[in-house]
Coordinates of C-alpha atoms in Angstrom, one line a residue:
X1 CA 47.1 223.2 18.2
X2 CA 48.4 219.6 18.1
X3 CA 49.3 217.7 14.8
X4 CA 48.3 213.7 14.4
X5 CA 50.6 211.5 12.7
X6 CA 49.5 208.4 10.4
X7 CA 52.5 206.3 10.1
X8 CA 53.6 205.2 8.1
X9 CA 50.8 204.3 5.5
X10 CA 49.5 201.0 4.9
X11 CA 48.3 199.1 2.6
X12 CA 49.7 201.1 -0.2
X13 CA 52.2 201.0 -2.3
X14 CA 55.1 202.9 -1.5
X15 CA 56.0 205.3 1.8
X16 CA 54.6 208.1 3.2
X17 CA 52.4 209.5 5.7
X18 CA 49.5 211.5 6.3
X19 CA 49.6 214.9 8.6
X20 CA 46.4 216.3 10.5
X21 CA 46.3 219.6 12.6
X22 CA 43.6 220.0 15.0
X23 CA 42.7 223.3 16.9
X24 CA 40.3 223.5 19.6
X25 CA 39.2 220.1 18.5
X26 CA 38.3 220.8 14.8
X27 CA 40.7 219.6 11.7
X28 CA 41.7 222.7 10.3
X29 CA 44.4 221.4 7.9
X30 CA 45.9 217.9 6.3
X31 CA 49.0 217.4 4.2
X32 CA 49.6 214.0 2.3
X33 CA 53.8 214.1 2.8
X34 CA 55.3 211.4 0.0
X35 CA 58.7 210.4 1.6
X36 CA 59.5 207.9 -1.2
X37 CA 63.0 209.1 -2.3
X38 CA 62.7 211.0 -5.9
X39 CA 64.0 208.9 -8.7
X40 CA 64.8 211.1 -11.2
X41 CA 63.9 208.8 -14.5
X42 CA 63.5 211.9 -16.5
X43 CA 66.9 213.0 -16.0
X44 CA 68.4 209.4 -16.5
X45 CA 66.9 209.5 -19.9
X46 CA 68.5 212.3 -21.2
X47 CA 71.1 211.9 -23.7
X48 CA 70.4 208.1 -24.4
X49 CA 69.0 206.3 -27.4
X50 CA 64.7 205.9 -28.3
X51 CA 65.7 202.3 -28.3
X52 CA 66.4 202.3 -24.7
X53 CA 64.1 204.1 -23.1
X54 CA 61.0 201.4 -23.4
X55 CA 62.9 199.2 -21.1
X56 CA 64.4 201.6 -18.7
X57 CA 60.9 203.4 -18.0
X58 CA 59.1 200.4 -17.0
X59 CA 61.3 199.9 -14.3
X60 CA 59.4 202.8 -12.5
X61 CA 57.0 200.5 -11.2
X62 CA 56.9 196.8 -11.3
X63 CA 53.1 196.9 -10.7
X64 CA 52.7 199.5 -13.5
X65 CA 55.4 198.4 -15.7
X66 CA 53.5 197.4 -18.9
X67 CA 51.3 200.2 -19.1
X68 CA 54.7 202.3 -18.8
X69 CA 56.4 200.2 -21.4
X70 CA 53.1 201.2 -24.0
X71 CA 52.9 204.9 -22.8
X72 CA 56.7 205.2 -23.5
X73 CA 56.8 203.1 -26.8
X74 CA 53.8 205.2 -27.9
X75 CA 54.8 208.4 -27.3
X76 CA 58.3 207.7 -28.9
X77 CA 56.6 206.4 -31.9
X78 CA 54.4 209.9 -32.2
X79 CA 57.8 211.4 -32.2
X80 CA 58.8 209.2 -35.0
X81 CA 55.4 209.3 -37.3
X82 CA 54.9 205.7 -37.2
X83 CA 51.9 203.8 -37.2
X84 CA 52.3 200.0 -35.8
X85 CA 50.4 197.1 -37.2
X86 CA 47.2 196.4 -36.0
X87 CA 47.4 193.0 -34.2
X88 CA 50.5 194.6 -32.5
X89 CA 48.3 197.3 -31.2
X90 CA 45.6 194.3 -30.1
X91 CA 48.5 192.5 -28.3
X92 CA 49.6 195.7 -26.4
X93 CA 45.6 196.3 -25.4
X94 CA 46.1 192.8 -24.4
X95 CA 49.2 193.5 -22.2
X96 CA 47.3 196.5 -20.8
X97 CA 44.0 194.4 -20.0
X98 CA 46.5 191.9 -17.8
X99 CA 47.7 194.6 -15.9
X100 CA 44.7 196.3 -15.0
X101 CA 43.1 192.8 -13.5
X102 CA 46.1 192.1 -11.9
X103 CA 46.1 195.6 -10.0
X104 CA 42.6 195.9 -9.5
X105 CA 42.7 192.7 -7.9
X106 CA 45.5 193.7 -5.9
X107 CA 44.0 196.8 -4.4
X108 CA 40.9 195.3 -4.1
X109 CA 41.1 192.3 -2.6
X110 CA 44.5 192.3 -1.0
X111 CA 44.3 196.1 0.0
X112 CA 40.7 197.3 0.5
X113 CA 38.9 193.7 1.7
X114 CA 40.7 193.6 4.9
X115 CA 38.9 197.3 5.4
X116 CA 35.8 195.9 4.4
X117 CA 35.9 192.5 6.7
X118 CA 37.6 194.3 10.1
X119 CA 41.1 192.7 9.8
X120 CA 44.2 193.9 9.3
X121 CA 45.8 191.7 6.5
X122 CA 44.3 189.5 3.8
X123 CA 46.5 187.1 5.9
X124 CA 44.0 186.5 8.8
X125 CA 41.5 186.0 5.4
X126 CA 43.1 183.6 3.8
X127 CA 43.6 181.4 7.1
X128 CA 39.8 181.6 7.8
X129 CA 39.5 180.5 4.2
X130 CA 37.4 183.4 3.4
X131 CA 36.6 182.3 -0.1
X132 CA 36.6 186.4 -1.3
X133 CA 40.5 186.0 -0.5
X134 CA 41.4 183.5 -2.4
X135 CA 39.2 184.1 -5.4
X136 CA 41.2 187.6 -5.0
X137 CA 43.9 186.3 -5.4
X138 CA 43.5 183.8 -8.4
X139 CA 42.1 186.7 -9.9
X140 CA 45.5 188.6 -9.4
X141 CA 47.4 185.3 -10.8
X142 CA 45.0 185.5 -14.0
X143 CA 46.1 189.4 -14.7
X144 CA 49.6 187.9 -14.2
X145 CA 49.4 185.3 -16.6
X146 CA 47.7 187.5 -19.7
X147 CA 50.8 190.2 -18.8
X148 CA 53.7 187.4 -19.2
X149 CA 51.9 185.8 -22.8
X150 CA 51.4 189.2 -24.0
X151 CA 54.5 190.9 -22.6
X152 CA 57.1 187.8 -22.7
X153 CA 56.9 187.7 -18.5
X154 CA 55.1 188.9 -15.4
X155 CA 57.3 191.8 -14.7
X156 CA 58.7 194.4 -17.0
X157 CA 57.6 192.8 -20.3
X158 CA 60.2 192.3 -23.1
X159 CA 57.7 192.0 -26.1
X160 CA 56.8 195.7 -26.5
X161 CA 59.3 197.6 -28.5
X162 CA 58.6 200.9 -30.8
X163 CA 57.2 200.0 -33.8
X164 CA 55.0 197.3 -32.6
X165 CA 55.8 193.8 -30.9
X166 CA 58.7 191.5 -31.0
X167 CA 56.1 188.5 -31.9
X168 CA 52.6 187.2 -31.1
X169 CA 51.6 185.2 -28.5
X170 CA 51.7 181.1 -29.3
X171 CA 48.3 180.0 -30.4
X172 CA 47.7 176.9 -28.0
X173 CA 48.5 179.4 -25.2
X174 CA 45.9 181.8 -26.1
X175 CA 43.1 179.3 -26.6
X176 CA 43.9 177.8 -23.4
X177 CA 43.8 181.6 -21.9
X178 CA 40.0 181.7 -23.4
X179 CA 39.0 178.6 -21.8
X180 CA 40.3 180.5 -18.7
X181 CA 38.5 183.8 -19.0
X182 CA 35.1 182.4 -20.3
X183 CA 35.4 180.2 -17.1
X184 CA 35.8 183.4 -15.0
X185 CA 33.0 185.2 -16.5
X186 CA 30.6 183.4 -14.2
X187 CA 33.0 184.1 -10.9
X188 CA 33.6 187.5 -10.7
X189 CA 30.8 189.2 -10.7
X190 CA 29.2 187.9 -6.6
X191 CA 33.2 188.7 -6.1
X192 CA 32.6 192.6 -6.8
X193 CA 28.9 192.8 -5.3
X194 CA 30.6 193.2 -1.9
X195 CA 32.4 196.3 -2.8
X196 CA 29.2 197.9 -3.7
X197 CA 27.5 197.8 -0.1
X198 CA 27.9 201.2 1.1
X199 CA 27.7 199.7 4.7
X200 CA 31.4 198.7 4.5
X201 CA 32.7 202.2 4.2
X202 CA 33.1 204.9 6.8
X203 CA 30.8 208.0 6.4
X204 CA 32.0 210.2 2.9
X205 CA 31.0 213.4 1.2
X206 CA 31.1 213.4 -3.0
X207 CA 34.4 212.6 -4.5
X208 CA 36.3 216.2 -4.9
X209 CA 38.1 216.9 -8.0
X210 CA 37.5 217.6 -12.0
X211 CA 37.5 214.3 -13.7
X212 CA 40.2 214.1 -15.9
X213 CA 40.7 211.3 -18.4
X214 CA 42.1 210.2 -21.5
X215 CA 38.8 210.3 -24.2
X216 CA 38.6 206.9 -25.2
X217 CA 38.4 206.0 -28.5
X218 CA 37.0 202.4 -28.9
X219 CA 39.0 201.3 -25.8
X220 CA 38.4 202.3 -22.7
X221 CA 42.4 202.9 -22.1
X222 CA 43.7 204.9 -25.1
X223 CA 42.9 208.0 -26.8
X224 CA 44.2 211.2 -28.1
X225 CA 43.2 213.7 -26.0
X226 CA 41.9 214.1 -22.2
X227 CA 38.5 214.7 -21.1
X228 CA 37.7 217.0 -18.1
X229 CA 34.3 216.7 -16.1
X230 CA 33.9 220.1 -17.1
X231 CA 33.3 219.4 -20.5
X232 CA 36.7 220.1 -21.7
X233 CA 38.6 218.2 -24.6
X234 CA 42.1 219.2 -24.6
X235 CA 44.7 217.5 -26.9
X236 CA 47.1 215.4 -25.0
X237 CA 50.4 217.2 -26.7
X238 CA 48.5 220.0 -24.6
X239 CA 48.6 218.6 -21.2
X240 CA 51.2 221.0 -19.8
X241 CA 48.9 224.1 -20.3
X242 CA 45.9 222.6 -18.5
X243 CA 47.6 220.9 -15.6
X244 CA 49.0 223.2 -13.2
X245 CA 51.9 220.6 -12.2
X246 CA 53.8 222.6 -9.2
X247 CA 56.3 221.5 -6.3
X248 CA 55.3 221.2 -2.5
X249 CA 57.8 221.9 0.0
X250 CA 56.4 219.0 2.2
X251 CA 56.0 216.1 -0.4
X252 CA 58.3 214.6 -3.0
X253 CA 55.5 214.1 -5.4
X254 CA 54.1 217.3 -7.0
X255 CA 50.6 218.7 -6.9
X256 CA 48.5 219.1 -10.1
X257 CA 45.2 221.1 -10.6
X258 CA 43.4 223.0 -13.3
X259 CA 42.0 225.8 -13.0
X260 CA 43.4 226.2 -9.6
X261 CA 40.4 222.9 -8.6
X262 CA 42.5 219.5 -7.6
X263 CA 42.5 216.4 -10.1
X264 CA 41.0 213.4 -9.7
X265 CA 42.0 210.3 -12.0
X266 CA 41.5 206.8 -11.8
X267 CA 38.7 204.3 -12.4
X268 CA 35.7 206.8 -10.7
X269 CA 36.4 208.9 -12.8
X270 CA 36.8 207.2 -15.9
X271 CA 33.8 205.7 -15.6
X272 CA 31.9 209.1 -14.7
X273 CA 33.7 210.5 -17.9
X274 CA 33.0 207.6 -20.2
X275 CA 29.4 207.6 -19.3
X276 CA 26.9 207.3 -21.8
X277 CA 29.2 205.7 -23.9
X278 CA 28.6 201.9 -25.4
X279 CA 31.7 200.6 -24.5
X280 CA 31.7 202.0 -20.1
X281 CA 30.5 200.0 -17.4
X282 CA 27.5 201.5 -16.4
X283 CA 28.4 203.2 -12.2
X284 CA 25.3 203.1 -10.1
X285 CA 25.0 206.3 -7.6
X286 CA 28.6 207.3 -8.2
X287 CA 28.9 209.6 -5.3
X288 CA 26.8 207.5 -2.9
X289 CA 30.0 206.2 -1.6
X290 CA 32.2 209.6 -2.2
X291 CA 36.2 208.4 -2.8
X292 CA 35.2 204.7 -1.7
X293 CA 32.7 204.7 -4.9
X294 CA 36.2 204.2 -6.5
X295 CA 36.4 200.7 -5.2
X296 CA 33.1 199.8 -7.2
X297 CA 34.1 201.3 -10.1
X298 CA 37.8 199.3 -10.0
X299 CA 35.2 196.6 -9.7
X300 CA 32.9 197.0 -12.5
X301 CA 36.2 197.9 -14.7
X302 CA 37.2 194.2 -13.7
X303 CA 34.3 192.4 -15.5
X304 CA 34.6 194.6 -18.5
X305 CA 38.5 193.9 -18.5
X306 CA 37.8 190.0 -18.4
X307 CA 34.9 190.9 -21.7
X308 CA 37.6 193.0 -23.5
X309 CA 40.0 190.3 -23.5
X310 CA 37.8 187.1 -24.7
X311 CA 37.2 189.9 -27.5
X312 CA 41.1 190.5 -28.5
X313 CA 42.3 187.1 -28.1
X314 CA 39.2 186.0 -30.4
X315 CA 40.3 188.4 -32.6
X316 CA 44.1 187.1 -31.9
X317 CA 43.2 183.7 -33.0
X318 CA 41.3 184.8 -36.1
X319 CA 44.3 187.4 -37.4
X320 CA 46.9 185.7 -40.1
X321 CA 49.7 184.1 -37.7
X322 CA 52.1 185.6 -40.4
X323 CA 50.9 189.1 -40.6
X324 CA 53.7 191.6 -39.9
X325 CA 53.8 192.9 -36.0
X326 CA 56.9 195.4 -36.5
X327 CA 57.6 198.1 -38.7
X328 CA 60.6 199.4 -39.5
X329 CA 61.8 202.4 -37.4
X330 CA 64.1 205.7 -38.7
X331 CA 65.4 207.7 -35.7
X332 CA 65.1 211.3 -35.9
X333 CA 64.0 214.1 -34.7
X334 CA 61.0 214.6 -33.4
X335 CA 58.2 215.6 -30.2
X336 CA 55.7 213.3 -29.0
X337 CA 53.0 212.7 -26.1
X338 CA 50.5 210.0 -25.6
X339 CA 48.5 210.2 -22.8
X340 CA 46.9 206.3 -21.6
X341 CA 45.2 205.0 -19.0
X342 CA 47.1 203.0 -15.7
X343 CA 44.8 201.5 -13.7
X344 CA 44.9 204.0 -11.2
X345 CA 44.3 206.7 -13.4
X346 CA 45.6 208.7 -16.3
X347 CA 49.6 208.3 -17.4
X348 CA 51.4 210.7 -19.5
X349 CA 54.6 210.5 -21.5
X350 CA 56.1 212.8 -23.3
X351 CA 59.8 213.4 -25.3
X352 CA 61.5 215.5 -27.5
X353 CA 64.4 213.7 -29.6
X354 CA 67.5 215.2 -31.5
X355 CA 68.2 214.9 -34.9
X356 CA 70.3 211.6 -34.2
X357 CA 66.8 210.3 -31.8
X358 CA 68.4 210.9 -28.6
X359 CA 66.4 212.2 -26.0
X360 CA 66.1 215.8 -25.2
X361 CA 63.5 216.1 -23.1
X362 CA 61.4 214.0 -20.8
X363 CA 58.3 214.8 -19.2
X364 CA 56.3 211.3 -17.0
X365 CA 53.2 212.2 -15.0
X366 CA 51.5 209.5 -12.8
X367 CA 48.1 209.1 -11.4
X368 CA 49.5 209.4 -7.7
X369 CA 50.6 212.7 -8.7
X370 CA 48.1 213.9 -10.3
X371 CA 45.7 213.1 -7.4
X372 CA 47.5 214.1 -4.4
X373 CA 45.9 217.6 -4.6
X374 CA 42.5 215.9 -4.4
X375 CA 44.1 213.6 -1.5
X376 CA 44.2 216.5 0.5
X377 CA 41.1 217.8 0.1
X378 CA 39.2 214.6 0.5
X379 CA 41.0 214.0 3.7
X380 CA 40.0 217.8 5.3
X381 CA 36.5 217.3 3.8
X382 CA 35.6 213.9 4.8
X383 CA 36.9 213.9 8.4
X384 CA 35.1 217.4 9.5
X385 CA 33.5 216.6 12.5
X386 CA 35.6 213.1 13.7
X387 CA 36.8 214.5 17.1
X388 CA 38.4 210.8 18.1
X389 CA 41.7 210.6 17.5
X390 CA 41.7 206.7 16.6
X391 CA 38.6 207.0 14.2
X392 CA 40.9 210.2 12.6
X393 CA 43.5 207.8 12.2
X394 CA 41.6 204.8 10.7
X395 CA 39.7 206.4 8.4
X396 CA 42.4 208.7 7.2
X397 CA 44.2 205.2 6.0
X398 CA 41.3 204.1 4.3
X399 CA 41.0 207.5 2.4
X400 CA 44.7 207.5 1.0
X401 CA 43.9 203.6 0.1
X402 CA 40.4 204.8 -2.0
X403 CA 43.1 205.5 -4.6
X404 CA 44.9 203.1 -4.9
X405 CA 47.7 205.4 -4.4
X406 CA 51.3 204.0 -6.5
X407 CA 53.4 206.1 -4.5
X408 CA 56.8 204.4 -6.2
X409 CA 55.3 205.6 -9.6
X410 CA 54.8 209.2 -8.1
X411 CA 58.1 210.3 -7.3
X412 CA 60.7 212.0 -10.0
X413 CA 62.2 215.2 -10.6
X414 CA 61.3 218.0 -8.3
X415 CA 63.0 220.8 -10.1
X416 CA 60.2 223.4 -11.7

């Protein structure tokens, strides 16, 4: 028996490697081991105000930090029964819009492209001028700039409190950001073409997993409830009965599965769950690629991103500039969930708050989390039959980066 070591990961966000045992020259086992350091959030909420926990959860990630700042503001506001005005909720869709280009871009372009072109960095790219690189990357500045108007800056935004927003965003800023996203509409999509040429990923079987996803109301990113490919609608105050969240002695992220089958979330399957449906990109063959098919689908998400926001900050422009964008806010006891959409997969936040709204309880799952089951499996399944211990190696990298793994995001209490 002899046990192959990829480390540490690349490309990806956070640390960690990836563990493969061979016997008589057949993989028999793989273990994704997260060696981020837990961070305990959860228990570093407990006891303190619902005013301060907006700000402190977005520090979990600053890739991820205003889809955190939302999901926590949201679920806190469940908690509270309050309903938030509506051009606050378009400015928070707004926020969330900004983050998923700027991520999807990221991984894409920054992360995956190197893959796809044979080098190691989007470095050697950008020195050859490869115009893919640095469209990538003005892409990425783009998502940037619509977090910091909507969220007050880049990198945990400030504009998001519970009860709605702290103001809008000025109005000679937003028409000079739709001058700027009508002028993209035209760019992006020969940027994405590339990532749908199954020649530029290794061989794959279908994506393993149930799809799980929040069901979208008219946004792709929010809803009440979570979809399962299985045809399952579960409330999302329900989430701890259908995901089988346990700790791994070899990982510092825990496993989640339901119905004893591995999770997969993210854009693949979104879009697989949201199919049919008016408002979802339309995925062609969506397990020609298998995991990699997730690339196209952060691609396709990209286009409909840029479409979604012309359409709020049209609707920005056309609201009453003096409309009210708080409400008022009683602390108080009280449980609440919303489950929301990160752009690498579904995001869950849940608390329970004392009489005096302190928190009680605390409760953050992650995409990265809830995928790493599937991780595994994808791994063992996709690299049956690679006997060379380089081409185990390589493509095992590429795998772990199909998911745009957010390993940061992933880690937090272990106990239970």
């Amino acid at each position: 028996m002899k046990t192959l070591s990829l480390q540490p990961l690349t490309r990806v966000e956070g640390h960690g490697r990836v563990e493969m045992t061979v016997q008589t020259g057949r993989l028999t086992a793989v273990r994704l081991v997260i060696t981020e350091s837990p961070r305990l959030f959860e228990a570093l909420l407990l006891g303190r105000s619902w005013q301060e926990v907006p700000a402190l959860v977005s520090r979990i990630c600053a890739i991820c930090s205003g889809v955190h700042r939302v999901a926590a503001a949201s679920a806190l506001e469940s908690a509270l029964g309050i309903d938030i005005p509506p051009l606050a909720r378009r400015v928070r869709e707004l926020l969330l819009l900004g983050g998923h280009i700027e991520s999807h871009a990221l991984h894409l372009f920054c992360l995956t492209l190197p893959d796809i072109a044979g080098t190691e960095s989007i470095l050697e790219l950008l020195r050859a001028c490869d115009p893919r690189a640095r469209e990538g990357l003005a892409l990425k500045g783009l998502g940037n700039h619509i977090q910091e108007l909507a969220g007050g800056r880049v990198i945990h935004p400030v504009n998001v409190e519970v009860g709605g927003v702290v103001r809008l965003p000025p109005r000679e800023k937003l028409e000079a950001l739709l001058a700027e996203l009508e002028e993209w509409s035209g760019r992006l999509p020969p940027l994405v073409e590339g990532f749908a040429d199954r020649r530029g990923y290794p061989p794959a079987t279908p994506a393993l997993g149930t799809r799980i996803a929040v069901d979208c109301d008219d946004f792709l990113l929010t809803g009440r409830s979570l979809r399962f490919s299985d045809g399952r609608v579960v409330a999302g105050e329900r989430y701890g009965e259908v995901l089988e969240e346990r700790a791994v002695p070899w990982s510092n992220t825990k496993h989640s599965r339901t119905a004893g089958v591995p999770l997969l979330a993210g854009a693949l399957a979104r879009l697989e769950n949201a199919a049919g449906r008016a408002l979802a990109p339309v995925l062609p063959e969506p397990s020609a690629a298998g995991i990699h098919g997730n690339n196209l689908a952060q691609g396709l998400e990209l286009i409909w991103a840029l479409r979604e926001a012309r359409r709020l900050v049209r609707e920005l422009l056309a609201g009453d500039a003096d409309a009210a964008v708080m409400v008022a806010v009683r602390a108080g006891a009280g449980v609440g969930t919303c489950v929301i959409e990160a752009p690498r997969g579904l995001l869950i936040h849940h608390y329970a708050l004392d009489d005096q709204g302190r928190v009680a309880a605390a409760d953050i799952l992650t995409p990265t989390a809830i995928n790493q089951a599937a991780i595994e499996a994808q791994l063992l399944a996709d690299l049956q039959g690679v006997t060379d211990e380089s081409v185990l190696i390589e493509r095992a990298g590429r795998i772990v980066r199909a998911y745009d793994p957010c390993i940061s995001c992933s880690v937090h209490v272990l106990k239970g």
